Short mmCIF file of C-alpha atoms in Angstrom, two decimals:
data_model
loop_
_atom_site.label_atom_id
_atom_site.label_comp_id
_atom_site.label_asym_id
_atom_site.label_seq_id
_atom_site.Cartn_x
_atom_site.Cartn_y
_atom_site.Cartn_z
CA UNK B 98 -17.82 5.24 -8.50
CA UNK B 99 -15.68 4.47 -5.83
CA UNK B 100 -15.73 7.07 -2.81
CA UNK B 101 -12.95 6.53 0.61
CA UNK B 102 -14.27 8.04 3.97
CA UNK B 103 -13.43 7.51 7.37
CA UNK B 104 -16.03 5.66 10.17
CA UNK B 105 -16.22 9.30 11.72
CA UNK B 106 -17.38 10.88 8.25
CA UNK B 107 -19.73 7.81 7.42
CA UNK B 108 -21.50 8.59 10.72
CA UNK B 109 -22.03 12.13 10.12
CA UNK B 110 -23.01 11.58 6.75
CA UNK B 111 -25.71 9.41 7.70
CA UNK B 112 -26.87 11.80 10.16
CA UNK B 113 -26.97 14.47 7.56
CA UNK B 114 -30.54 14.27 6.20
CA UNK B 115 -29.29 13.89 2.23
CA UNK B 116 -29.62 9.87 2.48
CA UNK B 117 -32.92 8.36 2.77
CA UNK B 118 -34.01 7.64 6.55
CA UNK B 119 -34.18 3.60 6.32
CA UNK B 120 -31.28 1.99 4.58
CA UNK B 121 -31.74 -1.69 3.41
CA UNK B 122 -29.11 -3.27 5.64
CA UNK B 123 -27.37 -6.42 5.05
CA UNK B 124 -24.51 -8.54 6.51
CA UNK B 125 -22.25 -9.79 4.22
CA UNK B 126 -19.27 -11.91 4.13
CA UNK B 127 -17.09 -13.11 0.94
CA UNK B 128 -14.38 -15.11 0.39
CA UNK B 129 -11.59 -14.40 -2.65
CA UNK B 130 -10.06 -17.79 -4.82
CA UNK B 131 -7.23 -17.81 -6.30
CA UNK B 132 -4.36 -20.19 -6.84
CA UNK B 133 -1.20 -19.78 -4.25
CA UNK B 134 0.57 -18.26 -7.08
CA UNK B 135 -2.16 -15.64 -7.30
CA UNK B 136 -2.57 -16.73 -11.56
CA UNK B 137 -6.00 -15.09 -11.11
CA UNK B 138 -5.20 -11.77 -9.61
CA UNK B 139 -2.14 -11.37 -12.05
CA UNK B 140 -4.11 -11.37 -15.14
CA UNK B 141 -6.48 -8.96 -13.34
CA UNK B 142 -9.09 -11.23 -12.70
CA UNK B 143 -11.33 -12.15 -8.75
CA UNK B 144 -13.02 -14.44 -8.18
CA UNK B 145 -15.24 -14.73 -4.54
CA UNK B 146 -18.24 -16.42 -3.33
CA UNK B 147 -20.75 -13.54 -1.72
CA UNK B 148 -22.85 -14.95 1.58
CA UNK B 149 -25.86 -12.87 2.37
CA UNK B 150 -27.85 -14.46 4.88
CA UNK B 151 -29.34 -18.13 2.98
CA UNK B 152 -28.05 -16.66 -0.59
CA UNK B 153 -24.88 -17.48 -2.26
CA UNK B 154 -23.78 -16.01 -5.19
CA UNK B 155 -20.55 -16.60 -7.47
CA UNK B 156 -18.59 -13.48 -9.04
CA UNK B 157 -16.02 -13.49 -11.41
CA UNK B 158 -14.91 -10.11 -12.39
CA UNK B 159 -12.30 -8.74 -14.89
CA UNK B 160 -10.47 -5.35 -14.61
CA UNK B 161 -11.63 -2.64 -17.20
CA UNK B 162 -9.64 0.04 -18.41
CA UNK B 163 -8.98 1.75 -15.24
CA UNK B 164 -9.25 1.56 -11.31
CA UNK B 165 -9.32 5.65 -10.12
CA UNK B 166 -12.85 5.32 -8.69
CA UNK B 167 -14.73 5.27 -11.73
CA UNK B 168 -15.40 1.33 -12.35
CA UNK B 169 -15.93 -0.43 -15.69
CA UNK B 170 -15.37 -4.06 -15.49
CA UNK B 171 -16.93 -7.39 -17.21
CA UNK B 172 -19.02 -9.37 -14.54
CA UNK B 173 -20.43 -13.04 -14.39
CA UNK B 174 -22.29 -14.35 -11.69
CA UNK B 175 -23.59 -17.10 -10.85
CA UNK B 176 -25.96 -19.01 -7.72
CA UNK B 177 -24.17 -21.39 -5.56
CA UNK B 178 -24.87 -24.02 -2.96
CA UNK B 179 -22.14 -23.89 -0.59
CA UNK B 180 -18.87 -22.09 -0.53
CA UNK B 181 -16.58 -24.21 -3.23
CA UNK B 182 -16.43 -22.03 -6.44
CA UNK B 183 -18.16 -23.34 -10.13
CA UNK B 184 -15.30 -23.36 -12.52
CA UNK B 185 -17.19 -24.32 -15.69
CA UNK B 186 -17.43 -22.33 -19.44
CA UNK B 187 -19.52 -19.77 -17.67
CA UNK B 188 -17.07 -17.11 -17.05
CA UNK B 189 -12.81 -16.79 -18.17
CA UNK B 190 -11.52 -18.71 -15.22
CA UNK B 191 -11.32 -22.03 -16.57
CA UNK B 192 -10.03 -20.79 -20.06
CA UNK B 193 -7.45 -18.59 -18.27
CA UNK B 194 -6.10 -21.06 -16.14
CA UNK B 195 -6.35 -24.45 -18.12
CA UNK B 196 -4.76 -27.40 -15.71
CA UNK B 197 -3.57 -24.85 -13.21
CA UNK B 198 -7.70 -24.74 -12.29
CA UNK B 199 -7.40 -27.66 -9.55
CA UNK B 200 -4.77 -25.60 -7.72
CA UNK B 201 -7.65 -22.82 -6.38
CA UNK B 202 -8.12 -22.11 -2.93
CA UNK B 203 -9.54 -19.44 -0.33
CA UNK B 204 -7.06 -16.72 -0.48
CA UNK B 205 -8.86 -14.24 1.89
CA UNK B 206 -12.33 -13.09 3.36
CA UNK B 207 -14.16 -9.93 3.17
CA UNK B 208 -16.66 -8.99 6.18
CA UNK B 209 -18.84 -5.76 5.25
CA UNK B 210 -22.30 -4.73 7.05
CA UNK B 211 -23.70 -3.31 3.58
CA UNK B 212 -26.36 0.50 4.39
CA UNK B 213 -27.83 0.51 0.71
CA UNK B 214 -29.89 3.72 0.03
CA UNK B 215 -31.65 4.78 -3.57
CA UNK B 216 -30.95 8.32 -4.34
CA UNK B 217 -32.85 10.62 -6.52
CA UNK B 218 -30.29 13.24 -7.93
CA UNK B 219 -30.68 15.52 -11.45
CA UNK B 220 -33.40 13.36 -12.26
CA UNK B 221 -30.96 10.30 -12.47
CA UNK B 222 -31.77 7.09 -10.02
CA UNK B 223 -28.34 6.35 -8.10
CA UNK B 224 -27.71 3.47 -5.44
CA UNK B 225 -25.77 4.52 -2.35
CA UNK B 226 -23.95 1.53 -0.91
CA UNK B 227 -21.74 1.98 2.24
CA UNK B 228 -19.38 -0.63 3.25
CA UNK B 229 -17.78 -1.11 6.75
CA UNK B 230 -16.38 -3.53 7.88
CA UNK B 231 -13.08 -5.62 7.27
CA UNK B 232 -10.92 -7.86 4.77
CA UNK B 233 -9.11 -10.86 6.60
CA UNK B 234 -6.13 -12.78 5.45
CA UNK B 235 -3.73 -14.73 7.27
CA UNK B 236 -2.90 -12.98 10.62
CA UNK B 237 -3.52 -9.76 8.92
CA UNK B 238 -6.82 -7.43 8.54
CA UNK B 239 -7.42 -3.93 6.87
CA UNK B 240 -10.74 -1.88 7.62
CA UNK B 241 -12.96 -0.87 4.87
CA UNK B 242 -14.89 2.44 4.84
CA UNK B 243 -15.95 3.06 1.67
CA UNK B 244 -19.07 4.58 -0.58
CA UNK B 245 -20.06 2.90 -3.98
CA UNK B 246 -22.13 5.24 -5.92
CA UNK B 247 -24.17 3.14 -8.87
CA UNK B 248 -25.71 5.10 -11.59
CA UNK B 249 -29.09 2.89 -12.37
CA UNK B 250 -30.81 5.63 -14.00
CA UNK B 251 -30.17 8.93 -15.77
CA UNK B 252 -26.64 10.83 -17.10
CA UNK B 253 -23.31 10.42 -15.72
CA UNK B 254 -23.00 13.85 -14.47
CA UNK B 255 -25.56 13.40 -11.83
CA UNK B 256 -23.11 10.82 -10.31
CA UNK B 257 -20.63 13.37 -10.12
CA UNK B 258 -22.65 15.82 -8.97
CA UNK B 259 -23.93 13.97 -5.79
CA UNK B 260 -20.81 13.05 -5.06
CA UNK B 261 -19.69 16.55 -5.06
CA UNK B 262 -22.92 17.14 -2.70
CA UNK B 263 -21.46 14.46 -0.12
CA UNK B 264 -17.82 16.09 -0.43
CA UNK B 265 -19.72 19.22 0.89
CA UNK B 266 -20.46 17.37 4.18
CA UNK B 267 -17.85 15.03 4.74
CA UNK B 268 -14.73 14.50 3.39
CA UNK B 269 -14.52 11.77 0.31
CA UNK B 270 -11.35 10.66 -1.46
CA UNK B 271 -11.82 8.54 -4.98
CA UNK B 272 -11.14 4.87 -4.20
CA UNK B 273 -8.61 3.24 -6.05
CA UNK B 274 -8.60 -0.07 -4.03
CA UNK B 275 -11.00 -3.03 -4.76
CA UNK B 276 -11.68 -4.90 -1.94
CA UNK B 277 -9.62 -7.70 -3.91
CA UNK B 278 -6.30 -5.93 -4.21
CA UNK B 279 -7.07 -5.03 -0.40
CA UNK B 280 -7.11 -9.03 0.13
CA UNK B 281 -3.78 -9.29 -2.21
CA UNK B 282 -2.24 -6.80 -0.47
CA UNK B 283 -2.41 -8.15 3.20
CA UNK B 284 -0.30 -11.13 1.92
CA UNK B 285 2.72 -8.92 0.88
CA UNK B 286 4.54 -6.51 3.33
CA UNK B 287 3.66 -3.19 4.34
CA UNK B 288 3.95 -0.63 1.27
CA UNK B 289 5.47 2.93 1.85
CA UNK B 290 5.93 3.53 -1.39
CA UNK B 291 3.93 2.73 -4.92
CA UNK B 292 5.47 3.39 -8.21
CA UNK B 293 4.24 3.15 -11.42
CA UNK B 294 2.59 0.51 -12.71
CA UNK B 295 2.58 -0.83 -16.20
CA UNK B 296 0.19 1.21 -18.71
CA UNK B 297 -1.69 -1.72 -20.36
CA UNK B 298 -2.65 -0.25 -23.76
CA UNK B 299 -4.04 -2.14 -26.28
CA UNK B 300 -3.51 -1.51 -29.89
CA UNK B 301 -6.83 -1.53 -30.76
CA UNK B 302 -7.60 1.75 -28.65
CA UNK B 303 -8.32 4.90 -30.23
CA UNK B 304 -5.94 7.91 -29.01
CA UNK B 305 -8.61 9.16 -26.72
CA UNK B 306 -9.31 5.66 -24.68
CA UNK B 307 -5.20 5.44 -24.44
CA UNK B 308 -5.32 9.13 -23.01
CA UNK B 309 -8.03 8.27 -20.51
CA UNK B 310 -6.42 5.00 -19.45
CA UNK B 311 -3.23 6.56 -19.30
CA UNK B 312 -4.71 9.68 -17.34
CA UNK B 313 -6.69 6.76 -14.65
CA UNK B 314 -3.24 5.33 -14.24
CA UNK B 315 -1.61 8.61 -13.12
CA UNK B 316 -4.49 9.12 -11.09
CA UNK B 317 -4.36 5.84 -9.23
CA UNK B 318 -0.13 5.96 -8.81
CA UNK B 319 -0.92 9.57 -6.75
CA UNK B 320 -3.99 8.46 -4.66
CA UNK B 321 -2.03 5.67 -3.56
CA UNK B 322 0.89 7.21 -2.31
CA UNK B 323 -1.41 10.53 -1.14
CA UNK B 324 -2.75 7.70 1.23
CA UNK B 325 0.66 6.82 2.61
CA UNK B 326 1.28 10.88 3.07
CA UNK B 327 -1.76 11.09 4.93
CA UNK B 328 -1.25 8.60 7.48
CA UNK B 329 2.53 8.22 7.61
CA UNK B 330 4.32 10.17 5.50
CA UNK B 331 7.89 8.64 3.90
CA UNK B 332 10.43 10.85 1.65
CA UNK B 333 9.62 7.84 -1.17
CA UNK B 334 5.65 8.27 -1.15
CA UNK B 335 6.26 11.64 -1.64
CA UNK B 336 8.60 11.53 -4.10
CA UNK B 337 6.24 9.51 -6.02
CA UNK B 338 3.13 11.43 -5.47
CA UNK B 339 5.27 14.28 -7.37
CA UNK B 340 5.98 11.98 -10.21
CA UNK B 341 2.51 10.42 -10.46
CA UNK B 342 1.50 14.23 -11.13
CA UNK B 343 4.58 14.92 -13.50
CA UNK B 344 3.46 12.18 -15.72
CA UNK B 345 -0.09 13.06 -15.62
CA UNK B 346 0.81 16.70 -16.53
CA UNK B 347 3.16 15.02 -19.22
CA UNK B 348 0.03 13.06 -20.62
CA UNK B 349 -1.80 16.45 -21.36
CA UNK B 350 1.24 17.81 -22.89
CA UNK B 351 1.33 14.63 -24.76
CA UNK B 352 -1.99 14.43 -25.50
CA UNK B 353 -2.56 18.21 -26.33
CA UNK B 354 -4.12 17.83 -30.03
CA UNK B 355 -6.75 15.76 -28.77
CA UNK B 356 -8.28 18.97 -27.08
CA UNK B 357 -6.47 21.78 -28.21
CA UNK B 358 -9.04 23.51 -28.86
CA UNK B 359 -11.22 23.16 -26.05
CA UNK B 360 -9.91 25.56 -22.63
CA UNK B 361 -12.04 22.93 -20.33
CA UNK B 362 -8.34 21.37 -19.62
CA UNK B 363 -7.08 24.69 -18.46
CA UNK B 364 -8.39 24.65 -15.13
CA UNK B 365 -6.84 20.92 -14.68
CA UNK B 366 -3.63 21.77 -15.81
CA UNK B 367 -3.18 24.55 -13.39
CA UNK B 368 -4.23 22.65 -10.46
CA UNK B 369 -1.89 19.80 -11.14
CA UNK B 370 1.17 22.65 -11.39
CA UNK B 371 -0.21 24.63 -8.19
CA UNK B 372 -0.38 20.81 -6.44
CA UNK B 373 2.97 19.82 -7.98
CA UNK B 374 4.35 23.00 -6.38
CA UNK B 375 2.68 22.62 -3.18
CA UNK B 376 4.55 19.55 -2.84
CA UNK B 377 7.84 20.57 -4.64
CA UNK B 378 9.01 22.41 -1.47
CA UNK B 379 9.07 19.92 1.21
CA UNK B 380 10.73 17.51 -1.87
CA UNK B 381 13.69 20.23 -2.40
CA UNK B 382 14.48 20.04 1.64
CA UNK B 383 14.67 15.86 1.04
CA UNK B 384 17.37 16.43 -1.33
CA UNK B 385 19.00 19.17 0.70
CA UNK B 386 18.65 17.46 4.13
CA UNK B 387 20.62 14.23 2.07
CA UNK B 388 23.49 16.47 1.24
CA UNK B 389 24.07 18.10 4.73
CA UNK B 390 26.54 16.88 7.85
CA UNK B 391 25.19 16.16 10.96
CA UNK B 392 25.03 18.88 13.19
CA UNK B 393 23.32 22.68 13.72
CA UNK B 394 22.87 22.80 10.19
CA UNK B 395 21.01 19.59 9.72
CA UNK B 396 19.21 20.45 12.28
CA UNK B 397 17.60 23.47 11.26
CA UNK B 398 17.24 21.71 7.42
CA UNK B 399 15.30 19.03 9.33
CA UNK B 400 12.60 21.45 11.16
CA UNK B 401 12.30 23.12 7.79
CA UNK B 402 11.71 19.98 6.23
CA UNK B 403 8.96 19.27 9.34
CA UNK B 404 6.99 22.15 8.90
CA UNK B 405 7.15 21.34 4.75
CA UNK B 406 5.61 18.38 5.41
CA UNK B 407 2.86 19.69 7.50
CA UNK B 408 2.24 22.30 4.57
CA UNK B 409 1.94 19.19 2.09
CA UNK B 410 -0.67 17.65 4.83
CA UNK B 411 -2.44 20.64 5.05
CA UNK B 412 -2.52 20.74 1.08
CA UNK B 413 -3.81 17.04 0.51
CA UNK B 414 -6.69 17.77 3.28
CA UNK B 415 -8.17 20.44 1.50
CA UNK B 416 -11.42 20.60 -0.66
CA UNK B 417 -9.37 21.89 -3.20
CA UNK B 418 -7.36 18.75 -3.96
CA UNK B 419 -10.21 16.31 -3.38
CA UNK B 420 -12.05 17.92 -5.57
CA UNK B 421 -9.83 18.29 -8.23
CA UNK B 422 -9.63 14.53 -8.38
CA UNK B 423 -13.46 14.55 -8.53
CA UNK B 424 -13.64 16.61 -11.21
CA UNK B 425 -10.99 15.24 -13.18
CA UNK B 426 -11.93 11.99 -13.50
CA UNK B 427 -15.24 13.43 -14.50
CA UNK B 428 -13.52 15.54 -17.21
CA UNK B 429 -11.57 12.46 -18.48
CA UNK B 430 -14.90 10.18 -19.03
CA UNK B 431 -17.66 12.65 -19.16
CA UNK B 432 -15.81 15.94 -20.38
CA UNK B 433 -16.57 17.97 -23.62
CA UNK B 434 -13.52 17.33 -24.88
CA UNK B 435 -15.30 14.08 -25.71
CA UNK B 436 -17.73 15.88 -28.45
CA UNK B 437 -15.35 18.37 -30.13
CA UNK B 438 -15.87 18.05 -33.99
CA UNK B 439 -12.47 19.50 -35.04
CA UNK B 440 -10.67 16.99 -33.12
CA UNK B 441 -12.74 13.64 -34.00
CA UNK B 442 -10.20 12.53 -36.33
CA UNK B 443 -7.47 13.05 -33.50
CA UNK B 444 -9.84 11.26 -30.41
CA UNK B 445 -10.20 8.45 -33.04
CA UNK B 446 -7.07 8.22 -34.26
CA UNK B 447 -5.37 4.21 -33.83
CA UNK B 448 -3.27 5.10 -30.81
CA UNK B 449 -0.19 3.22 -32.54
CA UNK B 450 -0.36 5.80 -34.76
CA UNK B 451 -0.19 8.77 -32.38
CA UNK B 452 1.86 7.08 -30.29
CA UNK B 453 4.65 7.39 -33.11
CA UNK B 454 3.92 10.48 -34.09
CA UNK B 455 4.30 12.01 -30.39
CA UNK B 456 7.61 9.94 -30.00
CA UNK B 457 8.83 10.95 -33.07
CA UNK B 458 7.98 15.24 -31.72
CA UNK B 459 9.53 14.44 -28.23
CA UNK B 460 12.22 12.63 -29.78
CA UNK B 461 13.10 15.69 -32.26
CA UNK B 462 12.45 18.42 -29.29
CA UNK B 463 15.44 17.00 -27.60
CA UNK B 464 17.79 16.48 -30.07
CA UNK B 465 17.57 20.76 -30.94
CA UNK B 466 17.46 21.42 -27.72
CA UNK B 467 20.59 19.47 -26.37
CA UNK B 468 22.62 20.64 -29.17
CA UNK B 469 25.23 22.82 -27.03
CA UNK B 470 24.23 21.36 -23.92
CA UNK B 471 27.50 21.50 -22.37
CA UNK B 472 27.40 25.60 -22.98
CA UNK B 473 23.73 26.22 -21.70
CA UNK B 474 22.77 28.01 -18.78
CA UNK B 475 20.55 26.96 -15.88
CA UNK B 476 16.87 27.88 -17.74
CA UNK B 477 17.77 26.60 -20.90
CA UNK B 478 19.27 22.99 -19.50
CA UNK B 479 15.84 22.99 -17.32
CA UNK B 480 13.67 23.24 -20.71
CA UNK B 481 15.78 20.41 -22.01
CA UNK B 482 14.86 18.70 -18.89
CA UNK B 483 11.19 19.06 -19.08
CA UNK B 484 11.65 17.76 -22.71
CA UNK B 485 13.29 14.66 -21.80
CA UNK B 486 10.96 13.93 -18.86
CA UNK B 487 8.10 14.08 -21.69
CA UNK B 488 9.65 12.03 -23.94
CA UNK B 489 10.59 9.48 -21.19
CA UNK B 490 7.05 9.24 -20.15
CA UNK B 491 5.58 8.81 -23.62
CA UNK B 492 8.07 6.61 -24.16
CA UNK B 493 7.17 4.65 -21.07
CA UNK B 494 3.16 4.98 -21.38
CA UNK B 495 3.28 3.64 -25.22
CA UNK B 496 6.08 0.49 -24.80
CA UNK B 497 3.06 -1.62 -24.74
CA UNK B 498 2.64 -0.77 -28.08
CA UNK B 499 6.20 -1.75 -29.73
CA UNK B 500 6.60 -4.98 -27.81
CA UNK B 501 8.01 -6.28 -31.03
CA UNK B 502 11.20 -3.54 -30.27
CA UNK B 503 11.82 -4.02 -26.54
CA UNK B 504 15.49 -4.67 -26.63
CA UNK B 505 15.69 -1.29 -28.78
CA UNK B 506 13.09 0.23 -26.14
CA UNK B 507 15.51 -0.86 -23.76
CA UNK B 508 18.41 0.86 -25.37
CA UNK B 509 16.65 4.18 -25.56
CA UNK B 510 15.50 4.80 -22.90
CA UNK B 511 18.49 3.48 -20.51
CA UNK B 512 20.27 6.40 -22.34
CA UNK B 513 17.28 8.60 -21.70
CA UNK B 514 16.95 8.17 -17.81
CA UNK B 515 21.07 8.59 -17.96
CA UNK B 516 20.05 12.00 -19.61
CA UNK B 517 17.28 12.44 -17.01
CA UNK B 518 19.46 12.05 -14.52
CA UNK B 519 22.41 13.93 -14.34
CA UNK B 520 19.97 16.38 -16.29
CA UNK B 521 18.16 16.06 -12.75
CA UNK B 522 21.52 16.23 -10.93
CA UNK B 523 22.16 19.57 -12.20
CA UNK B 524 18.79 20.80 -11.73
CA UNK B 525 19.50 20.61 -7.51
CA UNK B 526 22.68 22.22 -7.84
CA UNK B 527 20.91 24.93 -9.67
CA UNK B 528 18.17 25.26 -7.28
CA UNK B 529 20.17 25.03 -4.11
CA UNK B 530 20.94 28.58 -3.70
CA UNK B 531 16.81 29.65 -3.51
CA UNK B 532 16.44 26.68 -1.31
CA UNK B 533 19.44 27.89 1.31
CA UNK B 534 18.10 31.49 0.71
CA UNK B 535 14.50 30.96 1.44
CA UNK B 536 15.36 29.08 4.53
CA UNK B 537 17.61 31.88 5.66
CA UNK B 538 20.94 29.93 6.29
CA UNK B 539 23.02 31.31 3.46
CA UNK B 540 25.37 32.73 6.28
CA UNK B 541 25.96 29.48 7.93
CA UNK B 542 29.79 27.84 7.35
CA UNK B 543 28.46 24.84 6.35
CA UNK B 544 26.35 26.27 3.19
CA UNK B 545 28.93 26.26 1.06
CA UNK B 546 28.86 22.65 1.03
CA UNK B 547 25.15 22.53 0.13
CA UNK B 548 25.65 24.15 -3.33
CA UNK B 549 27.81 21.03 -4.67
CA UNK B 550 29.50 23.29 -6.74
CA UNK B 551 32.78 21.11 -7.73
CA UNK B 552 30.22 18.23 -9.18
CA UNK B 553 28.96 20.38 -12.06
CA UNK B 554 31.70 19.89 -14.38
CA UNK B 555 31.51 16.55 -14.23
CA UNK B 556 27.41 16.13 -14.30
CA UNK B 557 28.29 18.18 -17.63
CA UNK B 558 30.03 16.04 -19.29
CA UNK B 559 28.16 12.78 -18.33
CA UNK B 560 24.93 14.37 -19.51
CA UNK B 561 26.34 15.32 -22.67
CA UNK B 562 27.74 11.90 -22.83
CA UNK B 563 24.44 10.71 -21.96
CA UNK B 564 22.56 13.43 -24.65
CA UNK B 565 25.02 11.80 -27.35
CA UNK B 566 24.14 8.10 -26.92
CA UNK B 567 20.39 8.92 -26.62
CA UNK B 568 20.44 10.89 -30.36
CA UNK B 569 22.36 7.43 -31.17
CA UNK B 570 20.12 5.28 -29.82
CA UNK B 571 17.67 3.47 -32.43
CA UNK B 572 14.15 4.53 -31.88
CA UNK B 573 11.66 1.71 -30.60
CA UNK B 574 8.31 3.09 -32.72
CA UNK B 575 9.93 2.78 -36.17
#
């Protein structure tokens, strides 16, 4: 497991009495291959050469099923003489790359002073490695403060737990970052923003691996952009952050039957909606702020929007919201959801399988629902909404597994985000007036103009124009 912290909190850690009073300390320096076209780090494969003092050792490592602080990856390493890599049978490189192999070169170097300390903890055996120090590329560098918790002994709870313990002290974020998408990173430009990535699944995964992969993903898309909000917050990042936890709320809902019968999941869902929410207000004065003149009015939208964003802050810094991601990842890989015998077949059902069936329940929930769409009123056009967001998302999170289809794929859902989005046009017209009212300006001249009230028409008929060609649309898992 993969803990964040800042210098200040690794200090006061250390000087906390939990950790062992000698550390084995170690200076350490490695530097990342790859070729200029970064073949390596696209197919989710590093390769770096690891100095410690006289010894020189060779790793080639290969992502596992997920990167939200809880690491499972395939590892080969080998004992080198100097600092040019071995690219032999011995580990995927050469296989991967075939002639493209000469074309490797440093990309980057990492510079860490490793504290290592062995903790005893539920009667498990953990290591307790802090890194500080620095990765190096180009003219570029980004500082690394970061905890590595390694279970060598005992049950995986006991990792969680003593991470928990440390939480108590100091502040600790799950890491998302390896110190090789840290290097990859310094040679692109300055991120505000991180969307979605691709969900990977594999067709040989049981429903329960795709839920957990799926779940890491979501994970991973909201600590990245929670970063950005805590150290320089942009509109996008937290605009994302909110749809990171939409689809991750969307993958329970999608997911249900896998653990419908177990109320562990309760807790989680109601902390994502209470942290959705938390953020949904500052979000709401983004879209209102967009729509109004310059001038008095603006103005006092803006401050509003200021003080939101200090709320959101406020939000992401508590023990609340670190701890949920703690104990959600923990649910995902450790939880007893896991062990349920009246949902076995479900866990270990082929996900291709589930995938189609979900699809196919999505698909129908939308069609009844957008029936009259063009006569429904606010609440019942929001439930359609939430329907198409779900179906959008499993839609998205399961392409992987239709590859075959992807021009139909394409099809759908381009007429489902159409849907989505004058569904999501209408949804800000119909939340306007709470907005203005909350922030006390409903008196103001300018208001009016706020409440877009001349677009509706129109966003009616394009989503029902939109609803039509999605219900025509060919479906991608059939």
């Amino acid at each position: 497991m993969k803990l964040d912290l800042t210098g200040a909190a690794a200090d006061a850690l250390e000087a906390a009495g939990i950790l062992p009073q000698t550390p084995k300390i170690r200076q350490m320096r490695a530097v990342y291959h790859d070729t200029p076209e970064q073949d390596l780090a696209q197919a989710g494969v590093s390769l770096r050469i690891r100095a410690a003092g006289d010894e020189r050792i060779q790793t080639v490592k290969a992502d596992g099923a997920g990167n939200t602080g809880l690491f499972a990856r395939s590892e080969w390493e080998t004992p080198v003489d100097g600092d040019a890599p071995i690219l032999d049978d011995t580990s995927p490189v050469k296989a991967l790359l075939g002639n493209r192999i000469q074309a490797i070169t440093p990309q980057f170097a990492v510079h860490v002073e490793r504290r290592a300390w062995v903790v005893t903890q539920e009667d498990a055996e953990i290591e307790v490695v802090l890194d500080r120090g620095e990765v190096l590329g180009g003219d570029r560098r980004d500082a690394i403060c970061e905890l590595e918790l390694e279970l060598k002994e005992g049950a995986p709870a006991a990792l969680f737990a003593l991470a928990r313990k440390i939480d108590d002290i100091v502040p600790v974020r799950l890491g998302v970052l390896t110190k090789a998408e840290r290097g990859y990173r310094l040679a692109e430009p300055v991120r505000s923003v991180f969307k979605a990535e691709p969900v990977a699944l594999d067709a040989e995964m049981t429903a329960a691996q795709a839920f957990q992969h799926i779940a890491q993903a979501c994970l991973r898309q909201f600590r990245l952009n929670e970063a950005v909000l805590l150290a320089d917050p942009t509109t996008e990042a937290l605009h994302q952050a909110r749809v990171a936890l939409r689809r991750l709320r969307s993958a329970f809902s999608i997911f249900k039957p896998l653990f419908s019968v177990d109320s562990s999941a309760d807790p989680f869902r109601e902390d994502l909606r209470w942290l959705a929410g938390e953020l949904g207000h500052a979000r709401d004065l983004d879209v209102l702020l967009d729509r109004a003149p310059a001038g008095a009015l603006h103005d006092r939208i803006r401050t509003a929007r200021e003080d939101a964003y200090a709320h959101v802050d406020t939000a992401l810094c508590s023990g609340r919201v670190r701890r949920l991601m703690l104990d959600l990842t923990q649910w995902l890989t450790d939880g007893p959801w896991l062990l349920a015998a009246s949902t076995q077949d479900r866990r270990n059902e082929p996900v291709r399988d589930f995938a189609a069936t979900a699809l196919e329940r999505f698909r129908k929930a939308v069609k009844k629902q957008g029936r009259h769409l063009a006569k429904m009123d606010d609440e019942t056009r929001h439930e359609l909404r939430k329907s198409a967001k779900k179906l959008r998302y499993a839609s998205e999170f399961f392409s992987a597994l239709f590859e075959a289809r992807r021009r139909r794929y394409q099809n759908f859902v381009g007429a489902l985000e159409e849907l989505q989005d004058q569904l999501g046009a209408l949804n800000d017209l119909a939340t306007a007036p709470e907005v203005i009212s909350r922030l006390g300006i409903g008196d103001d001249p300018e208001a009016d103009a706020l409440m877009g009230k001349g677009k509706r028409k129109a966003l009616i008929g394009a989503a029902a124009e939109a609803y039509d060609a999605l219900v025509d649309a060919k479906r991608f898992w059939l």
